[in-house]
């Protein structure tokens, strides 16, 4: 079945550092890919998405590019802030018009220190 | 996008009892889902709530334990029946609109079973 693998955390960075959180996936067909963010004590928020190969999703300074050749969707940000501290989840939908839910990675806890 | 509310936001329940969680969406949506997030873990899909018909359950989840209703296009309930401490989790409702695959999540219901 489909699966998502993302780097284990916690990831600790200093403010203004460059961020990369790796995400790779296994899926048949042409999945849609997502990054969700969960701030402490809150629900999941959609951060960005990409629906086909070479699409780049972006939001709030975060970017991720759908790389079909490497089955990856790595999340990047050029300069992180303390307010970016949260848990980040990579997820996929298998596409094809199906009524499926999302398959999530295990989540990466990001800690930004001032 | 869709704005989703859940009630209750949290509850502490005794072993053997049942709790019903309500999910309300601010607009008509095609699909609604229920997920479980165990402490420090990722999200696992419990079932798809189908409007006017029985829910579709994922492997490992059964209707007797997690009965679900969806009487219309904006509302669903999940009941956690005959609870045990292993049911202590955050339960999240999500929704998806037609023509897209991204899902929008409610804030979650934090359940503790003693």
mmCIF file with all atom_site columns, C-alpha atoms in Angstrom:
data_model
loop_
_atom_site.group_PDB
_atom_site.id
_atom_site.type_symbol
_atom_site.label_atom_id
_atom_site.label_alt_id
_atom_site.label_comp_id
_atom_site.label_asym_id
_atom_site.label_entity_id
_atom_site.label_seq_id
_atom_site.pdbx_PDB_ins_code
_atom_site.Cartn_x
_atom_site.Cartn_y
_atom_site.Cartn_z
_atom_site.occupancy
_atom_site.B_iso_or_equiv
_atom_site.pdbx_formal_charge
_atom_site.auth_seq_id
_atom_site.auth_comp_id
_atom_site.auth_asym_id
_atom_site.auth_atom_id
_atom_site.pdbx_PDB_model_num
ATOM 1   C CA . UNK A 1 1   ? 0.000   0.000  0.000   1.00 0.00 ? 1   UNK A CA 1
ATOM 2   C CA . UNK A 1 2   ? 0.862   3.662  -0.050  1.00 0.00 ? 2   UNK A CA 1
ATOM 3   C CA . UNK A 1 3   ? 3.320   5.024  2.481   1.00 0.00 ? 3   UNK A CA 1
ATOM 4   C CA . UNK A 1 4   ? 5.096   8.220  3.470   1.00 0.00 ? 4   UNK A CA 1
ATOM 5   C CA . UNK A 1 5   ? 8.489   8.379  5.136   1.00 0.00 ? 5   UNK A CA 1
ATOM 6   C CA . UNK A 1 6   ? 9.817   11.553 6.685   1.00 0.00 ? 6   UNK A CA 1
ATOM 7   C CA . UNK A 1 7   ? 12.888  12.346 8.689   1.00 0.00 ? 7   UNK A CA 1
ATOM 8   C CA . UNK A 1 8   ? 12.751  11.640 12.371  1.00 0.00 ? 8   UNK A CA 1
ATOM 9   C CA . UNK A 1 9   ? 12.862  14.485 14.817  1.00 0.00 ? 9   UNK A CA 1
ATOM 10  C CA . UNK A 1 10  ? 13.188  16.485 16.798  1.00 0.00 ? 10  UNK A CA 1
ATOM 11  C CA . UNK A 1 11  ? 15.009  18.866 14.510  1.00 0.00 ? 11  UNK A CA 1
ATOM 12  C CA . UNK A 1 12  ? 16.533  21.778 16.398  1.00 0.00 ? 12  UNK A CA 1
ATOM 13  C CA . UNK A 1 13  ? 17.709  24.893 14.557  1.00 0.00 ? 13  UNK A CA 1
ATOM 14  C CA . UNK A 1 14  ? 18.659  28.423 15.403  1.00 0.00 ? 14  UNK A CA 1
ATOM 15  C CA . UNK A 1 15  ? 16.515  31.315 14.232  1.00 0.00 ? 15  UNK A CA 1
ATOM 16  C CA . UNK A 1 16  ? 17.275  32.389 10.623  1.00 0.00 ? 16  UNK A CA 1
ATOM 17  C CA . UNK A 1 17  ? 18.767  28.989 9.748   1.00 0.00 ? 17  UNK A CA 1
ATOM 18  C CA . UNK A 1 18  ? 17.869  27.136 6.541   1.00 0.00 ? 18  UNK A CA 1
ATOM 19  C CA . UNK A 1 19  ? 15.369  24.321 6.974   1.00 0.00 ? 19  UNK A CA 1
ATOM 20  C CA . UNK A 1 20  ? 14.954  21.075 5.079   1.00 0.00 ? 20  UNK A CA 1
ATOM 21  C CA . UNK A 1 21  ? 12.607  18.316 6.195   1.00 0.00 ? 21  UNK A CA 1
ATOM 22  C CA . UNK A 1 22  ? 12.874  15.268 3.972   1.00 0.00 ? 22  UNK A CA 1
ATOM 23  C CA . UNK A 1 23  ? 9.818   13.372 2.759   1.00 0.00 ? 23  UNK A CA 1
ATOM 24  C CA . UNK A 1 24  ? 9.672   10.424 0.380   1.00 0.00 ? 24  UNK A CA 1
ATOM 25  C CA . UNK A 1 25  ? 6.665   8.419  -0.666  1.00 0.00 ? 25  UNK A CA 1
ATOM 26  C CA . UNK A 1 26  ? 5.593   5.111  -2.146  1.00 0.00 ? 26  UNK A CA 1
ATOM 27  C CA . UNK A 1 27  ? 2.435   5.103  -4.222  1.00 0.00 ? 27  UNK A CA 1
ATOM 28  C CA . UNK A 1 28  ? 1.053   3.718  -7.438  1.00 0.00 ? 28  UNK A CA 1
ATOM 29  C CA . UNK A 1 29  ? -0.309  6.105  -9.998  1.00 0.00 ? 29  UNK A CA 1
ATOM 30  C CA . UNK A 1 30  ? -0.122  9.865  -9.563  1.00 0.00 ? 30  UNK A CA 1
ATOM 31  C CA . UNK A 1 31  ? -0.627  10.937 -5.964  1.00 0.00 ? 31  UNK A CA 1
ATOM 32  C CA . UNK A 1 32  ? -1.225  14.444 -4.693  1.00 0.00 ? 32  UNK A CA 1
ATOM 33  C CA . UNK A 1 33  ? 1.208   15.529 -1.982  1.00 0.00 ? 33  UNK A CA 1
ATOM 34  C CA . UNK A 1 34  ? 0.731   17.749 1.045   1.00 0.00 ? 34  UNK A CA 1
ATOM 35  C CA . UNK A 1 35  ? 2.510   19.273 3.995   1.00 0.00 ? 35  UNK A CA 1
ATOM 36  C CA . UNK A 1 36  ? 0.472   19.917 7.125   1.00 0.00 ? 36  UNK A CA 1
ATOM 37  C CA . UNK A 1 37  ? 1.600   21.772 10.241  1.00 0.00 ? 37  UNK A CA 1
ATOM 38  C CA . UNK A 1 38  ? 0.399   21.234 13.807  1.00 0.00 ? 38  UNK A CA 1
ATOM 39  C CA . UNK A 1 39  ? 1.219   23.999 16.262  1.00 0.00 ? 39  UNK A CA 1
ATOM 40  C CA . UNK A 1 40  ? 1.239   23.120 19.961  1.00 0.00 ? 40  UNK A CA 1
ATOM 41  C CA . UNK A 1 41  ? -2.260  22.383 21.223  1.00 0.00 ? 41  UNK A CA 1
ATOM 42  C CA . UNK A 1 42  ? -3.874  22.960 17.841  1.00 0.00 ? 42  UNK A CA 1
ATOM 43  C CA . UNK A 1 43  ? -5.283  20.909 14.973  1.00 0.00 ? 43  UNK A CA 1
ATOM 44  C CA . UNK A 1 44  ? -3.690  20.303 11.602  1.00 0.00 ? 44  UNK A CA 1
ATOM 45  C CA . UNK A 1 45  ? -3.418  23.118 9.117   1.00 0.00 ? 45  UNK A CA 1
ATOM 46  C CA . UNK A 1 46  ? -2.729  22.642 5.435   1.00 0.00 ? 46  UNK A CA 1
ATOM 47  C CA . UNK A 1 47  ? 0.604   24.334 4.714   1.00 0.00 ? 47  UNK A CA 1
ATOM 48  C CA . UNK A 1 48  ? 1.066   23.620 1.013   1.00 0.00 ? 48  UNK A CA 1
ATOM 49  C CA . UNK A 1 49  ? 0.278   21.123 -1.695  1.00 0.00 ? 49  UNK A CA 1
ATOM 50  C CA . UNK A 1 50  ? 1.334   19.857 -5.133  1.00 0.00 ? 50  UNK A CA 1
ATOM 51  C CA . UNK A 1 51  ? -0.816  17.792 -7.424  1.00 0.00 ? 51  UNK A CA 1
ATOM 52  C CA . UNK A 1 52  ? 1.526   16.748 -10.245 1.00 0.00 ? 52  UNK A CA 1
ATOM 53  C CA . UNK A 1 53  ? 5.179   16.186 -11.019 1.00 0.00 ? 53  UNK A CA 1
ATOM 54  C CA . UNK A 1 54  ? 7.411   19.286 -10.906 1.00 0.00 ? 54  UNK A CA 1
ATOM 55  C CA . UNK A 1 55  ? 4.719   21.356 -9.214  1.00 0.00 ? 55  UNK A CA 1
ATOM 56  C CA . UNK A 1 56  ? 6.051   23.593 -6.464  1.00 0.00 ? 56  UNK A CA 1
ATOM 57  C CA . UNK A 1 57  ? 3.811   24.321 -3.509  1.00 0.00 ? 57  UNK A CA 1
ATOM 58  C CA . UNK A 1 58  ? 4.559   27.404 -1.412  1.00 0.00 ? 58  UNK A CA 1
ATOM 59  C CA . UNK A 1 59  ? 3.091   29.228 1.566   1.00 0.00 ? 59  UNK A CA 1
ATOM 60  C CA . UNK A 1 60  ? 4.419   31.401 4.427   1.00 0.00 ? 60  UNK A CA 1
ATOM 61  C CA . UNK A 1 61  ? 7.981   31.159 3.069   1.00 0.00 ? 61  UNK A CA 1
ATOM 62  C CA . UNK A 1 62  ? 7.881   27.357 2.921   1.00 0.00 ? 62  UNK A CA 1
ATOM 63  C CA . UNK A 1 63  ? 8.331   25.518 -0.373  1.00 0.00 ? 63  UNK A CA 1
ATOM 64  C CA . UNK A 1 64  ? 8.227   21.913 -1.579  1.00 0.00 ? 64  UNK A CA 1
ATOM 65  C CA . UNK A 1 65  ? 8.665   20.511 -5.094  1.00 0.00 ? 65  UNK A CA 1
ATOM 66  C CA . UNK A 1 66  ? 6.990   17.308 -6.286  1.00 0.00 ? 66  UNK A CA 1
ATOM 67  C CA . UNK A 1 67  ? 9.851   15.173 -7.635  1.00 0.00 ? 67  UNK A CA 1
ATOM 68  C CA . UNK A 1 68  ? 8.475   12.071 -9.287  1.00 0.00 ? 68  UNK A CA 1
ATOM 69  C CA . UNK A 1 69  ? 11.892  10.726 -10.325 1.00 0.00 ? 69  UNK A CA 1
ATOM 70  C CA . UNK A 1 70  ? 13.013  10.607 -6.689  1.00 0.00 ? 70  UNK A CA 1
ATOM 71  C CA . UNK A 1 71  ? 9.498   10.160 -5.199  1.00 0.00 ? 71  UNK A CA 1
ATOM 72  C CA . UNK A 1 72  ? 10.204  13.056 -2.867  1.00 0.00 ? 72  UNK A CA 1
ATOM 73  C CA . UNK A 1 73  ? 8.507   16.190 -1.559  1.00 0.00 ? 73  UNK A CA 1
ATOM 74  C CA . UNK A 1 74  ? 11.041  17.848 0.739   1.00 0.00 ? 74  UNK A CA 1
ATOM 75  C CA . UNK A 1 75  ? 9.948   20.899 2.737   1.00 0.00 ? 75  UNK A CA 1
ATOM 76  C CA . UNK A 1 76  ? 12.298  23.910 2.745   1.00 0.00 ? 76  UNK A CA 1
ATOM 77  C CA . UNK A 1 77  ? 12.417  27.376 4.216   1.00 0.00 ? 77  UNK A CA 1
ATOM 78  C CA . UNK A 1 78  ? 15.222  29.845 3.779   1.00 0.00 ? 78  UNK A CA 1
ATOM 79  C CA . UNK A 1 79  ? 15.105  31.502 7.205   1.00 0.00 ? 79  UNK A CA 1
ATOM 80  C CA . UNK A 1 80  ? 13.121  29.973 10.051  1.00 0.00 ? 80  UNK A CA 1
ATOM 81  C CA . UNK A 1 81  ? 11.564  31.848 12.947  1.00 0.00 ? 81  UNK A CA 1
ATOM 82  C CA . UNK A 1 82  ? 10.751  30.802 16.491  1.00 0.00 ? 82  UNK A CA 1
ATOM 83  C CA . UNK A 1 83  ? 7.080   30.848 15.491  1.00 0.00 ? 83  UNK A CA 1
ATOM 84  C CA . UNK A 1 84  ? 7.767   28.008 13.023  1.00 0.00 ? 84  UNK A CA 1
ATOM 85  C CA . UNK A 1 85  ? 8.246   25.610 15.920  1.00 0.00 ? 85  UNK A CA 1
ATOM 86  C CA . UNK A 1 86  ? 5.636   22.902 15.354  1.00 0.00 ? 86  UNK A CA 1
ATOM 87  C CA . UNK A 1 87  ? 5.169   19.349 14.112  1.00 0.00 ? 87  UNK A CA 1
ATOM 88  C CA . UNK A 1 88  ? 5.197   18.977 10.332  1.00 0.00 ? 88  UNK A CA 1
ATOM 89  C CA . UNK A 1 89  ? 3.447   16.103 8.560   1.00 0.00 ? 89  UNK A CA 1
ATOM 90  C CA . UNK A 1 90  ? 3.953   15.009 4.979   1.00 0.00 ? 90  UNK A CA 1
ATOM 91  C CA . UNK A 1 91  ? 0.896   13.304 3.460   1.00 0.00 ? 91  UNK A CA 1
ATOM 92  C CA . UNK A 1 92  ? -0.401  11.913 0.202   1.00 0.00 ? 92  UNK A CA 1
ATOM 93  C CA . UNK A 1 93  ? -3.660  11.131 -1.516  1.00 0.00 ? 93  UNK A CA 1
ATOM 94  C CA . UNK A 1 94  ? -3.456  8.411  -4.182  1.00 0.00 ? 94  UNK A CA 1
ATOM 95  C CA . UNK A 1 95  ? -5.507  10.424 -6.686  1.00 0.00 ? 95  UNK A CA 1
ATOM 96  C CA . UNK A 1 96  ? -7.650  8.835  -9.355  1.00 0.00 ? 96  UNK A CA 1
ATOM 97  C CA . UNK A 1 97  ? -10.798 10.401 -7.987  1.00 0.00 ? 97  UNK A CA 1
ATOM 98  C CA . UNK A 1 98  ? -10.892 7.948  -5.119  1.00 0.00 ? 98  UNK A CA 1
ATOM 99  C CA . UNK A 1 99  ? -12.720 8.345  -1.854  1.00 0.00 ? 99  UNK A CA 1
ATOM 100 C CA . UNK A 1 100 ? -9.584  7.615  0.103   1.00 0.00 ? 100 UNK A CA 1
ATOM 101 C CA . UNK A 1 101 ? -8.327  9.405  3.148   1.00 0.00 ? 101 UNK A CA 1
ATOM 102 C CA . UNK A 1 102 ? -4.804  10.752 3.421   1.00 0.00 ? 102 UNK A CA 1
ATOM 103 C CA . UNK A 1 103 ? -1.753  8.687  4.290   1.00 0.00 ? 103 UNK A CA 1
ATOM 104 C CA . UNK A 1 104 ? 0.509   10.544 6.708   1.00 0.00 ? 104 UNK A CA 1
ATOM 105 C CA . UNK A 1 105 ? 4.149   10.318 7.633   1.00 0.00 ? 105 UNK A CA 1
ATOM 106 C CA . UNK A 1 106 ? 5.080   10.069 11.299  1.00 0.00 ? 106 UNK A CA 1
ATOM 107 C CA . UNK A 1 107 ? 5.662   13.785 11.664  1.00 0.00 ? 107 UNK A CA 1
ATOM 108 C CA . UNK A 1 108 ? 8.793   15.840 12.316  1.00 0.00 ? 108 UNK A CA 1
ATOM 109 C CA . UNK A 1 109 ? 8.985   17.973 15.421  1.00 0.00 ? 109 UNK A CA 1
ATOM 110 C CA . UNK A 1 110 ? 10.776  21.228 14.615  1.00 0.00 ? 110 UNK A CA 1
ATOM 111 C CA . UNK A 1 111 ? 12.220  23.362 17.403  1.00 0.00 ? 111 UNK A CA 1
ATOM 112 C CA . UNK A 1 112 ? 13.571  26.811 16.586  1.00 0.00 ? 112 UNK A CA 1
ATOM 113 C CA . UNK A 1 113 ? 15.756  28.445 19.216  1.00 0.00 ? 113 UNK A CA 1
ATOM 114 C CA . UNK A 1 114 ? 16.172  32.219 19.435  1.00 0.00 ? 114 UNK A CA 1
ATOM 115 C CA . UNK B 2 1   ? -11.481 25.825 2.297   1.00 0.00 ? 1   UNK B CA 1
ATOM 116 C CA . UNK B 2 2   ? -13.816 24.685 5.067   1.00 0.00 ? 2   UNK B CA 1
ATOM 117 C CA . UNK B 2 3   ? -13.982 25.621 8.719   1.00 0.00 ? 3   UNK B CA 1
ATOM 118 C CA . UNK B 2 4   ? -14.597 22.650 10.979  1.00 0.00 ? 4   UNK B CA 1
ATOM 119 C CA . UNK B 2 5   ? -15.634 22.593 14.611  1.00 0.00 ? 5   UNK B CA 1
ATOM 120 C CA . UNK B 2 6   ? -15.699 19.657 16.989  1.00 0.00 ? 6   UNK B CA 1
ATOM 121 C CA . UNK B 2 7   ? -17.408 19.066 20.303  1.00 0.00 ? 7   UNK B CA 1
ATOM 122 C CA . UNK B 2 8   ? -16.280 18.313 22.934  1.00 0.00 ? 8   UNK B CA 1
ATOM 123 C CA . UNK B 2 9   ? -12.749 19.635 22.726  1.00 0.00 ? 9   UNK B CA 1
ATOM 124 C CA . UNK B 2 10  ? -11.671 17.256 25.464  1.00 0.00 ? 10  UNK B CA 1
ATOM 125 C CA . UNK B 2 11  ? -13.142 14.768 27.874  1.00 0.00 ? 11  UNK B CA 1
ATOM 126 C CA . UNK B 2 12  ? -12.117 12.367 30.589  1.00 0.00 ? 12  UNK B CA 1
ATOM 127 C CA . UNK B 2 13  ? -14.194 9.199  30.585  1.00 0.00 ? 13  UNK B CA 1
ATOM 128 C CA . UNK B 2 14  ? -14.373 6.035  32.609  1.00 0.00 ? 14  UNK B CA 1
ATOM 129 C CA . UNK B 2 15  ? -13.588 2.621  31.255  1.00 0.00 ? 15  UNK B CA 1
ATOM 130 C CA . UNK B 2 16  ? -16.609 0.872  29.739  1.00 0.00 ? 16  UNK B CA 1
ATOM 131 C CA . UNK B 2 17  ? -18.528 4.033  28.864  1.00 0.00 ? 17  UNK B CA 1
ATOM 132 C CA . UNK B 2 18  ? -19.106 5.609  25.434  1.00 0.00 ? 18  UNK B CA 1
ATOM 133 C CA . UNK B 2 19  ? -18.495 9.095  24.084  1.00 0.00 ? 19  UNK B CA 1
ATOM 134 C CA . UNK B 2 20  ? -19.986 10.711 21.001  1.00 0.00 ? 20  UNK B CA 1
ATOM 135 C CA . UNK B 2 21  ? -17.948 13.376 19.202  1.00 0.00 ? 21  UNK B CA 1
ATOM 136 C CA . UNK B 2 22  ? -19.668 15.856 16.943  1.00 0.00 ? 22  UNK B CA 1
ATOM 137 C CA . UNK B 2 23  ? -18.184 17.442 13.828  1.00 0.00 ? 23  UNK B CA 1
ATOM 138 C CA . UNK B 2 24  ? -19.743 20.432 12.091  1.00 0.00 ? 24  UNK B CA 1
ATOM 139 C CA . UNK B 2 25  ? -18.543 21.955 8.801   1.00 0.00 ? 25  UNK B CA 1
ATOM 140 C CA . UNK B 2 26  ? -19.422 25.496 7.783   1.00 0.00 ? 26  UNK B CA 1
ATOM 141 C CA . UNK B 2 27  ? -20.249 24.510 4.190   1.00 0.00 ? 27  UNK B CA 1
ATOM 142 C CA . UNK B 2 28  ? -21.442 21.502 2.262   1.00 0.00 ? 28  UNK B CA 1
ATOM 143 C CA . UNK B 2 29  ? -18.634 19.073 1.600   1.00 0.00 ? 29  UNK B CA 1
ATOM 144 C CA . UNK B 2 30  ? -18.463 15.904 -0.410  1.00 0.00 ? 30  UNK B CA 1
ATOM 145 C CA . UNK B 2 31  ? -16.475 13.786 1.992   1.00 0.00 ? 31  UNK B CA 1
ATOM 146 C CA . UNK B 2 32  ? -15.882 13.626 5.724   1.00 0.00 ? 32  UNK B CA 1
ATOM 147 C CA . UNK B 2 33  ? -13.343 11.497 7.550   1.00 0.00 ? 33  UNK B CA 1
ATOM 148 C CA . UNK B 2 34  ? -12.386 10.500 11.071  1.00 0.00 ? 34  UNK B CA 1
ATOM 149 C CA . UNK B 2 35  ? -8.777  10.033 12.189  1.00 0.00 ? 35  UNK B CA 1
ATOM 150 C CA . UNK B 2 36  ? -7.091  9.006  15.411  1.00 0.00 ? 36  UNK B CA 1
ATOM 151 C CA . UNK B 2 37  ? -3.821  10.516 16.634  1.00 0.00 ? 37  UNK B CA 1
ATOM 152 C CA . UNK B 2 38  ? -2.317  8.628  19.534  1.00 0.00 ? 38  UNK B CA 1
ATOM 153 C CA . UNK B 2 39  ? 0.021   10.544 21.833  1.00 0.00 ? 39  UNK B CA 1
ATOM 154 C CA . UNK B 2 40  ? 3.127   11.660 19.961  1.00 0.00 ? 40  UNK B CA 1
ATOM 155 C CA . UNK B 2 41  ? 2.121   9.692  16.884  1.00 0.00 ? 41  UNK B CA 1
ATOM 156 C CA . UNK B 2 42  ? 0.902   10.340 13.374  1.00 0.00 ? 42  UNK B CA 1
ATOM 157 C CA . UNK B 2 43  ? -2.675  10.256 12.155  1.00 0.00 ? 43  UNK B CA 1
ATOM 158 C CA . UNK B 2 44  ? -4.437  7.013  11.335  1.00 0.00 ? 44  UNK B CA 1
ATOM 159 C CA . UNK B 2 45  ? -7.619  6.975  9.280   1.00 0.00 ? 45  UNK B CA 1
ATOM 160 C CA . UNK B 2 46  ? -10.514 5.332  11.119  1.00 0.00 ? 46  UNK B CA 1
ATOM 161 C CA . UNK B 2 47  ? -13.242 5.628  8.499   1.00 0.00 ? 47  UNK B CA 1
ATOM 162 C CA . UNK B 2 48  ? -14.889 7.650  5.775   1.00 0.00 ? 48  UNK B CA 1
ATOM 163 C CA . UNK B 2 49  ? -18.275 9.011  6.835   1.00 0.00 ? 49  UNK B CA 1
ATOM 164 C CA . UNK B 2 50  ? -20.690 8.538  3.947   1.00 0.00 ? 50  UNK B CA 1
ATOM 165 C CA . UNK B 2 51  ? -23.779 10.688 3.740   1.00 0.00 ? 51  UNK B CA 1
ATOM 166 C CA . UNK B 2 52  ? -26.907 8.566  3.888   1.00 0.00 ? 52  UNK B CA 1
ATOM 167 C CA . UNK B 2 53  ? -25.131 5.222  4.065   1.00 0.00 ? 53  UNK B CA 1
ATOM 168 C CA . UNK B 2 54  ? -22.860 3.193  6.307   1.00 0.00 ? 54  UNK B CA 1
ATOM 169 C CA . UNK B 2 55  ? -19.343 4.440  6.923   1.00 0.00 ? 55  UNK B CA 1
ATOM 170 C CA . UNK B 2 56  ? -16.366 2.771  5.240   1.00 0.00 ? 56  UNK B CA 1
ATOM 171 C CA . UNK B 2 57  ? -13.918 1.498  7.856   1.00 0.00 ? 57  UNK B CA 1
ATOM 172 C CA . UNK B 2 58  ? -10.176 0.984  7.545   1.00 0.00 ? 58  UNK B CA 1
ATOM 173 C CA . UNK B 2 59  ? -8.519  -2.240 8.509   1.00 0.00 ? 59  UNK B CA 1
ATOM 174 C CA . UNK B 2 60  ? -8.408  -2.606 12.278  1.00 0.00 ? 60  UNK B CA 1
ATOM 175 C CA . UNK B 2 61  ? -11.467 -0.456 12.952  1.00 0.00 ? 61  UNK B CA 1
ATOM 176 C CA . UNK B 2 62  ? -15.001 -1.846 13.260  1.00 0.00 ? 62  UNK B CA 1
ATOM 177 C CA . UNK B 2 63  ? -18.465 -0.363 13.344  1.00 0.00 ? 63  UNK B CA 1
ATOM 178 C CA . UNK B 2 64  ? -19.360 -1.844 16.727  1.00 0.00 ? 64  UNK B CA 1
ATOM 179 C CA . UNK B 2 65  ? -16.468 0.002  18.348  1.00 0.00 ? 65  UNK B CA 1
ATOM 180 C CA . UNK B 2 66  ? -16.608 3.226  16.319  1.00 0.00 ? 66  UNK B CA 1
ATOM 181 C CA . UNK B 2 67  ? -20.146 3.795  15.013  1.00 0.00 ? 67  UNK B CA 1
ATOM 182 C CA . UNK B 2 68  ? -20.334 6.812  12.720  1.00 0.00 ? 68  UNK B CA 1
ATOM 183 C CA . UNK B 2 69  ? -23.270 8.808  11.455  1.00 0.00 ? 69  UNK B CA 1
ATOM 184 C CA . UNK B 2 70  ? -23.502 11.425 8.713   1.00 0.00 ? 70  UNK B CA 1
ATOM 185 C CA . UNK B 2 71  ? -27.088 12.578 8.375   1.00 0.00 ? 71  UNK B CA 1
ATOM 186 C CA . UNK B 2 72  ? -26.335 15.461 5.991   1.00 0.00 ? 72  UNK B CA 1
ATOM 187 C CA . UNK B 2 73  ? -23.543 17.160 4.049   1.00 0.00 ? 73  UNK B CA 1
ATOM 188 C CA . UNK B 2 74  ? -22.235 19.269 6.944   1.00 0.00 ? 74  UNK B CA 1
ATOM 189 C CA . UNK B 2 75  ? -22.434 17.101 10.072  1.00 0.00 ? 75  UNK B CA 1
ATOM 190 C CA . UNK B 2 76  ? -21.037 13.821 11.348  1.00 0.00 ? 76  UNK B CA 1
ATOM 191 C CA . UNK B 2 77  ? -20.614 12.027 14.658  1.00 0.00 ? 77  UNK B CA 1
ATOM 192 C CA . UNK B 2 78  ? -18.128 9.422  15.858  1.00 0.00 ? 78  UNK B CA 1
ATOM 193 C CA . UNK B 2 79  ? -18.898 7.322  18.918  1.00 0.00 ? 79  UNK B CA 1
ATOM 194 C CA . UNK B 2 80  ? -16.122 5.585  20.811  1.00 0.00 ? 80  UNK B CA 1
ATOM 195 C CA . UNK B 2 81  ? -17.864 2.649  22.485  1.00 0.00 ? 81  UNK B CA 1
ATOM 196 C CA . UNK B 2 82  ? -17.009 0.565  25.525  1.00 0.00 ? 82  UNK B CA 1
ATOM 197 C CA . UNK B 2 83  ? -13.861 2.592  26.070  1.00 0.00 ? 83  UNK B CA 1
ATOM 198 C CA . UNK B 2 84  ? -10.604 1.313  27.484  1.00 0.00 ? 84  UNK B CA 1
ATOM 199 C CA . UNK B 2 85  ? -7.427  3.260  28.335  1.00 0.00 ? 85  UNK B CA 1
ATOM 200 C CA . UNK B 2 86  ? -6.017  2.235  24.927  1.00 0.00 ? 86  UNK B CA 1
ATOM 201 C CA . UNK B 2 87  ? -8.645  4.493  23.331  1.00 0.00 ? 87  UNK B CA 1
ATOM 202 C CA . UNK B 2 88  ? -7.001  7.567  24.860  1.00 0.00 ? 88  UNK B CA 1
ATOM 203 C CA . UNK B 2 89  ? -6.139  9.649  21.797  1.00 0.00 ? 89  UNK B CA 1
ATOM 204 C CA . UNK B 2 90  ? -6.960  12.756 19.881  1.00 0.00 ? 90  UNK B CA 1
ATOM 205 C CA . UNK B 2 91  ? -9.830  12.182 17.450  1.00 0.00 ? 91  UNK B CA 1
ATOM 206 C CA . UNK B 2 92  ? -9.926  14.455 14.434  1.00 0.00 ? 92  UNK B CA 1
ATOM 207 C CA . UNK B 2 93  ? -12.631 15.099 11.908  1.00 0.00 ? 93  UNK B CA 1
ATOM 208 C CA . UNK B 2 94  ? -11.747 16.266 8.411   1.00 0.00 ? 94  UNK B CA 1
ATOM 209 C CA . UNK B 2 95  ? -13.571 17.279 5.265   1.00 0.00 ? 95  UNK B CA 1
ATOM 210 C CA . UNK B 2 96  ? -12.848 17.461 1.599   1.00 0.00 ? 96  UNK B CA 1
ATOM 211 C CA . UNK B 2 97  ? -14.665 19.393 -1.116  1.00 0.00 ? 97  UNK B CA 1
ATOM 212 C CA . UNK B 2 98  ? -15.398 18.218 -4.604  1.00 0.00 ? 98  UNK B CA 1
ATOM 213 C CA . UNK B 2 99  ? -12.630 18.490 -7.186  1.00 0.00 ? 99  UNK B CA 1
ATOM 214 C CA . UNK B 2 100 ? -9.782  18.588 -4.651  1.00 0.00 ? 100 UNK B CA 1
ATOM 215 C CA . UNK B 2 101 ? -7.870  16.076 -2.581  1.00 0.00 ? 101 UNK B CA 1
ATOM 216 C CA . UNK B 2 102 ? -6.719  18.234 0.313   1.00 0.00 ? 102 UNK B CA 1
ATOM 217 C CA . UNK B 2 103 ? -8.541  17.852 3.584   1.00 0.00 ? 103 UNK B CA 1
ATOM 218 C CA . UNK B 2 104 ? -9.319  20.421 6.233   1.00 0.00 ? 104 UNK B CA 1
ATOM 219 C CA . UNK B 2 105 ? -9.196  19.366 9.833   1.00 0.00 ? 105 UNK B CA 1
ATOM 220 C CA . UNK B 2 106 ? -11.097 20.216 12.951  1.00 0.00 ? 106 UNK B CA 1
ATOM 221 C CA . UNK B 2 107 ? -9.254  21.121 16.144  1.00 0.00 ? 107 UNK B CA 1
ATOM 222 C CA . UNK B 2 108 ? -9.604  17.594 17.514  1.00 0.00 ? 108 UNK B CA 1
ATOM 223 C CA . UNK B 2 109 ? -11.142 16.000 20.593  1.00 0.00 ? 109 UNK B CA 1
ATOM 224 C CA . UNK B 2 110 ? -8.649  14.948 23.249  1.00 0.00 ? 110 UNK B CA 1
ATOM 225 C CA . UNK B 2 111 ? -10.013 11.843 24.969  1.00 0.00 ? 111 UNK B CA 1
ATOM 226 C CA . UNK B 2 112 ? -8.581  10.379 28.151  1.00 0.00 ? 112 UNK B CA 1
ATOM 227 C CA . UNK B 2 113 ? -9.962  7.081  29.427  1.00 0.00 ? 113 UNK B CA 1
ATOM 228 C CA . UNK B 2 114 ? -9.319  6.183  33.056  1.00 0.00 ? 114 UNK B CA 1
#
